[in-house]
CSV table of C-alpha atoms in Angstrom, one decimal:
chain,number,residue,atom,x,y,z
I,1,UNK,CA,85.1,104.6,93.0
I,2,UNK,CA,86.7,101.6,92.4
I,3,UNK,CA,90.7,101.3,91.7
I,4,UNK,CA,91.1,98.1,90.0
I,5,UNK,CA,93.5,97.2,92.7
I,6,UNK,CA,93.5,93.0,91.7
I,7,UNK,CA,94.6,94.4,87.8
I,8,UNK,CA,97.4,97.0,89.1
I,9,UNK,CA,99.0,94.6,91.4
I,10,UNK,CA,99.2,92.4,88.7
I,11,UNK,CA,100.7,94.8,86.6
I,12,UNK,CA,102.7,96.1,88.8
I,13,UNK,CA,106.2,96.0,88.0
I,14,UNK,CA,107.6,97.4,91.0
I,15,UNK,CA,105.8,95.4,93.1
I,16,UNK,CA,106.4,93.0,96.2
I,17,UNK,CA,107.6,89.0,96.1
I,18,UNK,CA,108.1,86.0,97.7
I,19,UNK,CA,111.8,86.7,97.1
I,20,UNK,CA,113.6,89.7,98.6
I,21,UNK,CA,117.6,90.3,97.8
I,22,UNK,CA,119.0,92.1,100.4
I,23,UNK,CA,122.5,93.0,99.2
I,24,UNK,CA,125.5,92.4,101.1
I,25,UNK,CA,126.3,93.9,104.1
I,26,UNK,CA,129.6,96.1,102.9
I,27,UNK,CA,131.5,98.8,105.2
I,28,UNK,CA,130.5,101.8,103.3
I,29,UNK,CA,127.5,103.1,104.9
I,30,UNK,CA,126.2,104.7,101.7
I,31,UNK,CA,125.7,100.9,100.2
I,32,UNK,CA,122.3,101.0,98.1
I,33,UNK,CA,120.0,98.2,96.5
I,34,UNK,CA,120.8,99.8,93.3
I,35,UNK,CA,123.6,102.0,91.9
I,36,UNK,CA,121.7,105.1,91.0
I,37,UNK,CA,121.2,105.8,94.8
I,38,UNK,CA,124.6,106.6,94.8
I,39,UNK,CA,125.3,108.0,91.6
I,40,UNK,CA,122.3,110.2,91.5
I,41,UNK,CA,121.9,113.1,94.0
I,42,UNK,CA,118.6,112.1,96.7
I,43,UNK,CA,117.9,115.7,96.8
I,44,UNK,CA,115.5,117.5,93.8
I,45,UNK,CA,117.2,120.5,94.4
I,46,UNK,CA,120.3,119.2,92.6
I,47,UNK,CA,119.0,119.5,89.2
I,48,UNK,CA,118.2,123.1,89.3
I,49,UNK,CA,121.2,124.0,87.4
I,50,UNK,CA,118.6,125.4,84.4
I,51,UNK,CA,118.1,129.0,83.1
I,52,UNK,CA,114.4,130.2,84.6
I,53,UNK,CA,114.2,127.7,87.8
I,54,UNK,CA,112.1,131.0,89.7
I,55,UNK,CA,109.9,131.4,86.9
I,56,UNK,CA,106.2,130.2,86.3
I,57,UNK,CA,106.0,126.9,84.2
I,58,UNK,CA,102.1,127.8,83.9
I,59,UNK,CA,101.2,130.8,82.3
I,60,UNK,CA,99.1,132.6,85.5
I,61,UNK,CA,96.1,132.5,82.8
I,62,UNK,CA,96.1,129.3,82.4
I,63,UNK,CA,97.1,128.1,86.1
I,64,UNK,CA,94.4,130.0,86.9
I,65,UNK,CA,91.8,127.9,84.9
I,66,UNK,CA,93.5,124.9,86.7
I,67,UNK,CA,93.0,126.0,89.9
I,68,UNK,CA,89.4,126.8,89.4
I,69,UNK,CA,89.1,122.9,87.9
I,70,UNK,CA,91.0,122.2,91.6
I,71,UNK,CA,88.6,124.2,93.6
I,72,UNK,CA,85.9,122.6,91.5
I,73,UNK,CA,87.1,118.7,92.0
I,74,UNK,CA,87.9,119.6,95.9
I,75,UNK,CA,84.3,120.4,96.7
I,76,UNK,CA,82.7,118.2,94.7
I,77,UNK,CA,81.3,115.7,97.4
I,78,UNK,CA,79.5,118.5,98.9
I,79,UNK,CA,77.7,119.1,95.9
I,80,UNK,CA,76.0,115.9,95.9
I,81,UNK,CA,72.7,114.7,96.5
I,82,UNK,CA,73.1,111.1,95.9
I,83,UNK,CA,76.1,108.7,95.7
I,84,UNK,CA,78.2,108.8,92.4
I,85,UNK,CA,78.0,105.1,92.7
I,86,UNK,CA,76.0,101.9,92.5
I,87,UNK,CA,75.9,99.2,94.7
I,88,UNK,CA,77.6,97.0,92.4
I,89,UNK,CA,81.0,99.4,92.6
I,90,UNK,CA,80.1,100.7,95.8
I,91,UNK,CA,80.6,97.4,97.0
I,92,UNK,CA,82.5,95.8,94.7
I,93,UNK,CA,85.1,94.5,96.9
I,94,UNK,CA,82.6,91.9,98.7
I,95,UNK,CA,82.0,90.1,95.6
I,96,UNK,CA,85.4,90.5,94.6
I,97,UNK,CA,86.7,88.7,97.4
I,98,UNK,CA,84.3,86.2,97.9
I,99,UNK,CA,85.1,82.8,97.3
I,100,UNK,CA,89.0,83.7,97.1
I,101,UNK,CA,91.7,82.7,99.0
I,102,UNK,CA,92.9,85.6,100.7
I,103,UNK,CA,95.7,86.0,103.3
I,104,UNK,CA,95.5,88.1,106.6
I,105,UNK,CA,98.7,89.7,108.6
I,106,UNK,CA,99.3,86.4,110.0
I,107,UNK,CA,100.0,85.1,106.5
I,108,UNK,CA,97.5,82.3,106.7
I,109,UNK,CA,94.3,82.3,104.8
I,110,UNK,CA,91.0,84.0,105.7
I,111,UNK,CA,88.0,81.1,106.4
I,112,UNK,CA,85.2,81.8,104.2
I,113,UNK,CA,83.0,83.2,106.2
I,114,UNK,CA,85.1,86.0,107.1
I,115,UNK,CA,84.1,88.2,104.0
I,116,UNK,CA,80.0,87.3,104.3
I,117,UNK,CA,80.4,88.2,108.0
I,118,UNK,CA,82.0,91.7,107.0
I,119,UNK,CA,79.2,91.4,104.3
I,120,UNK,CA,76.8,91.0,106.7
I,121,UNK,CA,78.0,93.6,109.0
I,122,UNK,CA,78.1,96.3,106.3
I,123,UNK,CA,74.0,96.4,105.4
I,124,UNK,CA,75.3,96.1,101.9
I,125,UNK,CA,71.8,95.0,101.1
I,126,UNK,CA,70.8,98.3,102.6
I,127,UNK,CA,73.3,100.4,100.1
I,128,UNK,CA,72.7,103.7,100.0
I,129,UNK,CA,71.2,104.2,103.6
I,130,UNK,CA,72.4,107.5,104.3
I,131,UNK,CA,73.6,110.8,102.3
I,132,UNK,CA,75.2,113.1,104.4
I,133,UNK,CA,78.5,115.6,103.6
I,134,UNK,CA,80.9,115.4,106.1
I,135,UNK,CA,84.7,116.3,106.5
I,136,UNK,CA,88.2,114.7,106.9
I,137,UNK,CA,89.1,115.1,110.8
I,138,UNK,CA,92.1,113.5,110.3
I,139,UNK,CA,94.1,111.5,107.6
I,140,UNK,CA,91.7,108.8,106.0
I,141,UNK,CA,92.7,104.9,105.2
I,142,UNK,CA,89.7,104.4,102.8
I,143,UNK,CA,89.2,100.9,103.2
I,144,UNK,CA,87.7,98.5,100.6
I,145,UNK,CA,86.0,96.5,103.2
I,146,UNK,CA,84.7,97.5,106.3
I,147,UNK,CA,87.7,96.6,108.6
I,148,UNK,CA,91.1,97.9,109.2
I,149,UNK,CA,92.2,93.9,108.7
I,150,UNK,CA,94.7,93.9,105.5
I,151,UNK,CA,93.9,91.7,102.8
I,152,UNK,CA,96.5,90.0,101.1
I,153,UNK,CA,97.2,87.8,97.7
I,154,UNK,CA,99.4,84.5,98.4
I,155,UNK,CA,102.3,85.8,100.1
I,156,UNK,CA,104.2,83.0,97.9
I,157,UNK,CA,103.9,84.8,94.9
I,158,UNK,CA,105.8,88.1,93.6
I,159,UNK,CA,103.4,91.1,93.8
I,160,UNK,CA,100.8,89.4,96.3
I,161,UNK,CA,101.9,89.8,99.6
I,162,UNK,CA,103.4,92.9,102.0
I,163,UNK,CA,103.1,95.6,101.2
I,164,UNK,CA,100.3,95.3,98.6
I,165,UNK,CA,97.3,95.2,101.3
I,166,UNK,CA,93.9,94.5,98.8
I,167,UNK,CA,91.4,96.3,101.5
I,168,UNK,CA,93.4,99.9,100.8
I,169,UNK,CA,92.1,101.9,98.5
I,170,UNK,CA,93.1,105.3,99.0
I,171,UNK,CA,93.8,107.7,101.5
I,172,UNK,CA,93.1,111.4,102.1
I,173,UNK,CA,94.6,114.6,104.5
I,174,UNK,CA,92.5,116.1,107.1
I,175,UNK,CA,90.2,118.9,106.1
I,176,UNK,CA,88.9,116.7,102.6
I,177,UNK,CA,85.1,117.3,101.7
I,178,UNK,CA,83.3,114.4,101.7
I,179,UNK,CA,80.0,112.8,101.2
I,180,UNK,CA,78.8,109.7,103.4
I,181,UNK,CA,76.9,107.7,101.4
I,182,UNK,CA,76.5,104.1,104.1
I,183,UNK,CA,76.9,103.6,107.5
I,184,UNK,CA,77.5,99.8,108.7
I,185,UNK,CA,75.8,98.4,112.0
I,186,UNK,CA,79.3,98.8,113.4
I,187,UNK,CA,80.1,102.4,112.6
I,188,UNK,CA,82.2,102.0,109.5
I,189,UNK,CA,80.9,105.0,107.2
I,190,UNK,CA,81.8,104.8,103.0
I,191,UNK,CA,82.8,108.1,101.9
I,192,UNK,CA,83.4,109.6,98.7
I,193,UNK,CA,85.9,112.1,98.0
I,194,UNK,CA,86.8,114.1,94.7
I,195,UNK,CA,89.5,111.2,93.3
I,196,UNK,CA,88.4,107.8,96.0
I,197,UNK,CA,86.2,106.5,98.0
I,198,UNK,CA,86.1,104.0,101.1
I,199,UNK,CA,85.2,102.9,104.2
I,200,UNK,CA,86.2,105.2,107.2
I,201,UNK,CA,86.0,104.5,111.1
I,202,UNK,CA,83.2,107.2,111.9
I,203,UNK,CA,85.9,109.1,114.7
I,204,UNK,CA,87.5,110.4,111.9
I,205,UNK,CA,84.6,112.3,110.0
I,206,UNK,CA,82.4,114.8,111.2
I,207,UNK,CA,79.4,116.1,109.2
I,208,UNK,CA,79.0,119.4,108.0
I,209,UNK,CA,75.8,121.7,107.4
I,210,UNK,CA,75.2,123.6,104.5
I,211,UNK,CA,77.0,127.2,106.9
I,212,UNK,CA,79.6,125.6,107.6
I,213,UNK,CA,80.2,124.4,103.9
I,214,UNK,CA,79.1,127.9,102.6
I,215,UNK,CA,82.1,129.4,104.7
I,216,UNK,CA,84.7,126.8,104.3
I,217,UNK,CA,83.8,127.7,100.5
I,218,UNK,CA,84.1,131.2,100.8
I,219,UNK,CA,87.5,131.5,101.9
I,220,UNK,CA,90.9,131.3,100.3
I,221,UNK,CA,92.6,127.8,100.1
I,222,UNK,CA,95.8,126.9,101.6
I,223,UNK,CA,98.7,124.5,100.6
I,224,UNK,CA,100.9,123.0,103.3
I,225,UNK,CA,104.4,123.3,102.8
I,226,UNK,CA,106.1,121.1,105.3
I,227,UNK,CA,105.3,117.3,105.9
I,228,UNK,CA,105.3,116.0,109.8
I,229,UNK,CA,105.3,119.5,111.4
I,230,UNK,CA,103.1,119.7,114.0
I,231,UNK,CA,99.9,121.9,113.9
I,232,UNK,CA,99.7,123.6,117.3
I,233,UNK,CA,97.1,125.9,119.4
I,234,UNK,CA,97.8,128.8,120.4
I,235,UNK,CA,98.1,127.1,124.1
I,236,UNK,CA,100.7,124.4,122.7
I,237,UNK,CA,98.7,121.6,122.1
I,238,UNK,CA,99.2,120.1,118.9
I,239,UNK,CA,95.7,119.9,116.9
I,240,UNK,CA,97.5,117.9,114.0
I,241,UNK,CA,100.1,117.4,111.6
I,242,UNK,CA,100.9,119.2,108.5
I,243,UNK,CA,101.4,117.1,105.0
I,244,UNK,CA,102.5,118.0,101.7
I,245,UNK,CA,99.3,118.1,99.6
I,246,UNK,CA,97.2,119.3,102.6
I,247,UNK,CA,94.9,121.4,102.0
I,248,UNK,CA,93.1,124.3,104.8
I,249,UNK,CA,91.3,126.8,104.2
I,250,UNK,CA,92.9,130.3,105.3
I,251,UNK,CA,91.4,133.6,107.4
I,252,UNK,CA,92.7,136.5,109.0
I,253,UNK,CA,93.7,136.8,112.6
I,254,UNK,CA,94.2,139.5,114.6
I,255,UNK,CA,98.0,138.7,114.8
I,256,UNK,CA,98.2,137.1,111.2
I,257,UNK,CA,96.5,134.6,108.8
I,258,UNK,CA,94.8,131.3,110.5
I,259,UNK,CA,94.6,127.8,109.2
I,260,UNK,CA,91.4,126.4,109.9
I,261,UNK,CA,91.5,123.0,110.9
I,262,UNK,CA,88.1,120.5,111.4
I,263,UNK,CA,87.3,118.9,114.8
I,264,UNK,CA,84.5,117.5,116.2
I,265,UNK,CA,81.7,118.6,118.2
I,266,UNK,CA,79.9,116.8,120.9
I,267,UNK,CA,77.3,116.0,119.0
I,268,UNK,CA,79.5,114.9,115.9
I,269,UNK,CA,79.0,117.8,113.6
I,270,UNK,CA,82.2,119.7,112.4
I,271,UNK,CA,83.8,122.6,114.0
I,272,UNK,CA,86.7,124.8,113.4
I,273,UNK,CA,89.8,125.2,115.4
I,274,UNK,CA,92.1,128.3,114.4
I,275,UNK,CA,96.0,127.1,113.9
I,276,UNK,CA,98.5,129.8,113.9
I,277,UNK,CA,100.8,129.8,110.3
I,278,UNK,CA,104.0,129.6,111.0
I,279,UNK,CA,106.2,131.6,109.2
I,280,UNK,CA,106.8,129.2,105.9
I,281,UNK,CA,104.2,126.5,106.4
I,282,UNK,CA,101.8,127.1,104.3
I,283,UNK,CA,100.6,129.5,100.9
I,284,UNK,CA,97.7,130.9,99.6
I,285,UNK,CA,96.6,128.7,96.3
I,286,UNK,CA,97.2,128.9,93.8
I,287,UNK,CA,100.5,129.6,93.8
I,288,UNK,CA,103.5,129.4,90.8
I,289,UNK,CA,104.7,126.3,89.9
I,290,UNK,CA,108.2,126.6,89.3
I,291,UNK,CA,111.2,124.4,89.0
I,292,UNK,CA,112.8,126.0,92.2
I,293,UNK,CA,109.8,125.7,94.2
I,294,UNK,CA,108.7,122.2,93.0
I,295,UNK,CA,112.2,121.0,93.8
I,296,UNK,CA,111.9,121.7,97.6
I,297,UNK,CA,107.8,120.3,97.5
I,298,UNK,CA,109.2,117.3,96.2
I,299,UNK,CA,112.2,117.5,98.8
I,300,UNK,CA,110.2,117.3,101.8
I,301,UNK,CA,108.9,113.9,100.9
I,302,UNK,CA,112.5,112.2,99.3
I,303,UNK,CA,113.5,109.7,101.2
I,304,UNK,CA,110.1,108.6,102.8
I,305,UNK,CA,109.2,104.8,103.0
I,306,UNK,CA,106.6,103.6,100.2
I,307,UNK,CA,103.1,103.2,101.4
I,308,UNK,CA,100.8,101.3,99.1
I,309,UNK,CA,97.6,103.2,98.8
I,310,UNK,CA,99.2,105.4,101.2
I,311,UNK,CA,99.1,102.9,103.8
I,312,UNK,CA,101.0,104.0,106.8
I,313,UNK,CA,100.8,107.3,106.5
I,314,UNK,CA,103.0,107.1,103.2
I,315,UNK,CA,102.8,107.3,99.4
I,316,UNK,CA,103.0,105.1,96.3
I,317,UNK,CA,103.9,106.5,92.8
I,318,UNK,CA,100.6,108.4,92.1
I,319,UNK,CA,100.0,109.5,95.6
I,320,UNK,CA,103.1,111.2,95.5
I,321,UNK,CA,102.9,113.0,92.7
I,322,UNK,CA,99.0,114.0,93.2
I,323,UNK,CA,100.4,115.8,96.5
I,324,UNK,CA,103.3,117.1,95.4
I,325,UNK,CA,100.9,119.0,92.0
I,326,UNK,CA,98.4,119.7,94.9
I,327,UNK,CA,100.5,122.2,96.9
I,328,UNK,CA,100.5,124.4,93.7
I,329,UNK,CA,96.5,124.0,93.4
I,330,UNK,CA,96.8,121.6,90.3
I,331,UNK,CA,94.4,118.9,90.4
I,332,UNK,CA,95.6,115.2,89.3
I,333,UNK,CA,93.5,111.9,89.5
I,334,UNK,CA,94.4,109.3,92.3
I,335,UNK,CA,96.0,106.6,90.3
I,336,UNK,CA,99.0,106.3,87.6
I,337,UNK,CA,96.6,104.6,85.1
I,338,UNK,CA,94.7,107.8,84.9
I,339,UNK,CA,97.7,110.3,85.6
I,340,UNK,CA,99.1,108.8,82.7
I,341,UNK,CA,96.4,109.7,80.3
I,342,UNK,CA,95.4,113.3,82.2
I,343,UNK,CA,96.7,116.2,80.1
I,344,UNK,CA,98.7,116.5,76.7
I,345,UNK,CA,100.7,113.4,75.8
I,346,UNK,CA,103.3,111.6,74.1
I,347,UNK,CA,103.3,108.0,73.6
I,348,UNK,CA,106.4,106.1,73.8
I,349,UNK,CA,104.8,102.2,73.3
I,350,UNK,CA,107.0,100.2,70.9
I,351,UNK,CA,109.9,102.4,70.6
I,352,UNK,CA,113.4,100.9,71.7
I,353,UNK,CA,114.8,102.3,74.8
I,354,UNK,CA,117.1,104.9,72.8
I,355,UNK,CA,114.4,106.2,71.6
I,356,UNK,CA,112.6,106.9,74.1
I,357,UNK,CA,115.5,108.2,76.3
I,358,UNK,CA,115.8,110.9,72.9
I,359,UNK,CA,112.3,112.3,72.7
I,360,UNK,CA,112.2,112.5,76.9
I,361,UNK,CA,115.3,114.2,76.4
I,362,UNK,CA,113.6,116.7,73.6
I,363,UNK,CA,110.3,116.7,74.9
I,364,UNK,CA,110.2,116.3,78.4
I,365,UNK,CA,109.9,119.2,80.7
I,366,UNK,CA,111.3,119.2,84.2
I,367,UNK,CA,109.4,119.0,86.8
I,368,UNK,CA,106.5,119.4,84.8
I,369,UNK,CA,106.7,115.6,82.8
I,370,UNK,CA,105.1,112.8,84.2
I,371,UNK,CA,106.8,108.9,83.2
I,372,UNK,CA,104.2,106.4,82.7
I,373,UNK,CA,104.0,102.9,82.5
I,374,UNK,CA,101.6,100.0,83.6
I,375,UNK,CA,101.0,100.5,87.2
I,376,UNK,CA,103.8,103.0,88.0
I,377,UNK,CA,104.5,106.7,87.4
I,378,UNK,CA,107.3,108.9,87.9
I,379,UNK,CA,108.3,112.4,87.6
I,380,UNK,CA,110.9,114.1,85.1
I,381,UNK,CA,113.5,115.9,87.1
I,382,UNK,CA,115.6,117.0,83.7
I,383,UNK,CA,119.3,115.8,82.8
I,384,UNK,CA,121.9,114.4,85.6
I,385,UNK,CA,125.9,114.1,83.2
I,386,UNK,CA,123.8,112.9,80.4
I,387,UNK,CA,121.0,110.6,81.5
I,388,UNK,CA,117.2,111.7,82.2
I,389,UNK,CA,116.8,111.4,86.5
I,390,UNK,CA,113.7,111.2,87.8
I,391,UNK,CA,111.2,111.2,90.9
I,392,UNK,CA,109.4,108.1,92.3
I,393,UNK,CA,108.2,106.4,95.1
I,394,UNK,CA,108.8,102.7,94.3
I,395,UNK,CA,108.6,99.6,96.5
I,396,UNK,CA,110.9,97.2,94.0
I,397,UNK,CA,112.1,96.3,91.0
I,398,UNK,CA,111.2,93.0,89.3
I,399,UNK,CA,114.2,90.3,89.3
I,400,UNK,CA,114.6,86.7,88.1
I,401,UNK,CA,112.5,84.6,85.5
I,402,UNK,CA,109.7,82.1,86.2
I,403,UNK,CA,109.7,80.2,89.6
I,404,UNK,CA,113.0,82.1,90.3
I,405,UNK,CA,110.9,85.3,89.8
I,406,UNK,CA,111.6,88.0,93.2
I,407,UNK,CA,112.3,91.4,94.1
I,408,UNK,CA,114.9,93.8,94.7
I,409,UNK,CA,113.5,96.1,97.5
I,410,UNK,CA,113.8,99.4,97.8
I,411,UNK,CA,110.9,100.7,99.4
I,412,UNK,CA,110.8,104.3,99.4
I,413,UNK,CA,110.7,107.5,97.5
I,414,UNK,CA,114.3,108.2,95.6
I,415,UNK,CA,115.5,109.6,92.4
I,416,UNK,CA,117.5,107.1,90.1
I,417,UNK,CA,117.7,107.0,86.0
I,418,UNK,CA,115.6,105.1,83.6
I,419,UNK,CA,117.3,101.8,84.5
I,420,UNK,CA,118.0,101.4,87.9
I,421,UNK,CA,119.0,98.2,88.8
I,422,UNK,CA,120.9,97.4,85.4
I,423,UNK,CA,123.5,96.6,87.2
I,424,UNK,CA,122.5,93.5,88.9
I,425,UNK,CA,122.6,90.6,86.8
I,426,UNK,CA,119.0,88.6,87.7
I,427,UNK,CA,117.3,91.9,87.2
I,428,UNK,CA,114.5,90.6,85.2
I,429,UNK,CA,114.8,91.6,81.2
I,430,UNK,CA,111.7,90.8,80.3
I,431,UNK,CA,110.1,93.5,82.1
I,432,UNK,CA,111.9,94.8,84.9
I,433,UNK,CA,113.7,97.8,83.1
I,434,UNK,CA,112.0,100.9,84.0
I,435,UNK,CA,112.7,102.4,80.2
I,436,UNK,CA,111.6,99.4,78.3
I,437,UNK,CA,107.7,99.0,80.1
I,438,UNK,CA,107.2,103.1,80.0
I,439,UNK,CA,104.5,103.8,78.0
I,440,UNK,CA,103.5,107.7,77.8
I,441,UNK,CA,105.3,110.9,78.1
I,442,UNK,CA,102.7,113.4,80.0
I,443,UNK,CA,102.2,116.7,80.8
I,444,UNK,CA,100.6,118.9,83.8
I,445,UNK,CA,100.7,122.5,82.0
């Protein structure tokens, strides 16, 4: 379960400070933090100009096998018996946090005995005390602790404070299997998904018996195409919201296919409402990925603020490219430390920036490459007038040396080169160049 959030956010290159530079305010309304936003088109479906951007990148054989390992992965909570943890990572972030100084939203420390009340509150002595499947009703903040509270490092230090919230772990769409493995005294339940797990306030989950799961199962599975578009009843009302990486299960209708969407019974067990697909919203799975088509998946989320763990309904670097593969049934792990390291790979540690702009050049495959480095992914878009662009959503980049040490914000999901933020001269040059820290050239194929 546990994603060694304390170890990522100090790794984290792209990470949040004491010290923000704002840059001056300048007439032109397309000023930028860094110079790539401008010289670099913010819309993936500017670097289509490639022979082949309708076909399949996947041969269908092989997406096929992929898809099956999707299906697999998706429904694995509802396989289990037993939690596919211990108490020790179950729990992990109670002993993690005890005895630390840690920060709240008011950025002034926690009193001790705020983390052995949550303790306390949370049976943890009880762990497991309950093994139930259960489904996403809506989207999930899977909470290291017990509480929607944040947790933060010492806001003086780069990397510690907003937006790195330590209780986030994850975060997953309505409609996700899961499997409750503890209920607290107040109604907190820790849930395990395929990729995360966390604790959940108990209005978001219903449980599921083994008919319901036997005909979710049974049906074909949906990707959403359209982020924020409301999910409406045939009456109007809107049941939900559509997000890319969503995933429904689809039947027939009388009048056209259904999405089926979870709710809620009175007596807590899960039910299904039937959502009319519009025209373009959503696909059966799996369905081809190809350069055109990954271009507008990935266009539907450009632009959108960064959300640590997916904190505020948004994305970090792995989240975003876990949702974007998603829509085209290809499963990825949750964070960049394992997307890094998930498929075919080439490494690029200890080579010298030219270098490794060559063999991404050679090697890397748009739209189809994943960028790795310590504690940040990104994804290959192909060549923009000579230089590699790619995909990423990215809070900052590192600036400064020592006590001078800060962040250049830019807080949201854009395409830039290798080295954005070369131009600024307290960009940090011991690690704050995106080129120099990256790591691993990967595939999804």
């Amino acid at each position: 379960m546990r994603v060694v959030i304390l170890l990522m956010v100090t790794l984290l290159a792209l990470g949040c400070a004491a010290k923000v530079a704002v840059p001056d305010a300048v007439d032109d309304p397309r000023a930028e933090p860094v110079r790539d936003l401008v010289l670099f088109p913010q819309n993936p479906l500017a670097y289509l100009d490639m022979p082949g951007k309708a076909e399949a990148l996947i041969a269908p054989e092989r997406h096929e096998e992929r898809f099956a390992e999707f299906r697999e992965r998706f429904f694995a909570p509802w396989a289990r018996e037993r939690p596919a943890h211990g108490a020790a990572e179950a729990l992990w972030g109670f002993s993690a946090h005890a005895g630390r100084n840690v920060w709240g939203q008011d950025l002034r420390r926690r009193p001790p005995e705020w983390i052995r009340n949550l303790a306390d509150t949370a049976l943890a002595g009880d762990y497991p005390n309950l093994g139930r499947p259960a489904v996403a009703l809506t989207r999930l903040d899977m909470r290291v602790l017990p509480t929607a509270a944040p947790v933060f490092g010492n806001p003086e230090l780069p990397g510690q404070g907003f937006p790195f919230d330590l209780n986030q772990n994850s975060a997953a769409h309505a409609g996700t299997p899961l499997f409750v493995s503890h209920v607290t005294a107040d109604g907190w339940m820790l849930v395990e998904t395929s990729f995360a797990a966390g604790f959940v306030p108990a209005r978001d989950i219903a449980f599921v018996d083994q008919a319901f799961m036997d005909a979710w199962r049974a049906l074909p599975l949906a990707a959403l195409l359209r982020e924020g578009e409301p999910l409406r009843l045939d009456d109007g009302r809107v049941a939900g919201v559509s997000r890319i990486g969503m995933v429904l299960p689809l039947a027939k209708g009388s009048d056209g296919p259904r999405l089926l969407l979870p709710v809620a019974d009175p007596s807590g067990m899960a039910a299904l409402l039937r959502i009319k697909a519009a025209p373009g919203l959503a696909e059966p799975l799996p369905r081809p990925l190809t350069p055109l088509q990954a271009a507008a998946t990935a266009a539907e989320l450009t632009g959108a603020p960064y959300g640590w763990g997916g904190l505020y309904g948004e994305r970090d670097c792995s989240s975003l490219l876990q949702d974007i593969f998603a829509s085209f049934g290809l499963w990825l792990p949750r964070n960049s430390r394992q997307q890094a390291v998930f498929g075919r790979s080439i490494a690029l540690a200890g080579l010298l920036d030219d270098e490794k702009a060559a063999l991404i050049r050679e090697h890397g495959k748009p739209f189809q490459t994943i960028l790795a480095m310590p504690g940040h992914v990104v994804l290959y878009l192909g060549q923009w007038r000579g230089q590699a662009a790619v995909l990423h959503a990215v809070w900052g980049l590192r600036t400064g040396e020592g006590e001078r040490r800060g962040r250049l914000v830019i807080g949201r999901t854009v395409i830039t080169g290798l080295a954005p933020g070369s131009e600024h001269p307290d960009l940090s040059r011991e690690d704050g160049k995106l080129i120099s820290r990256l790591t691993a050239m990967t595939f999804v194929e």
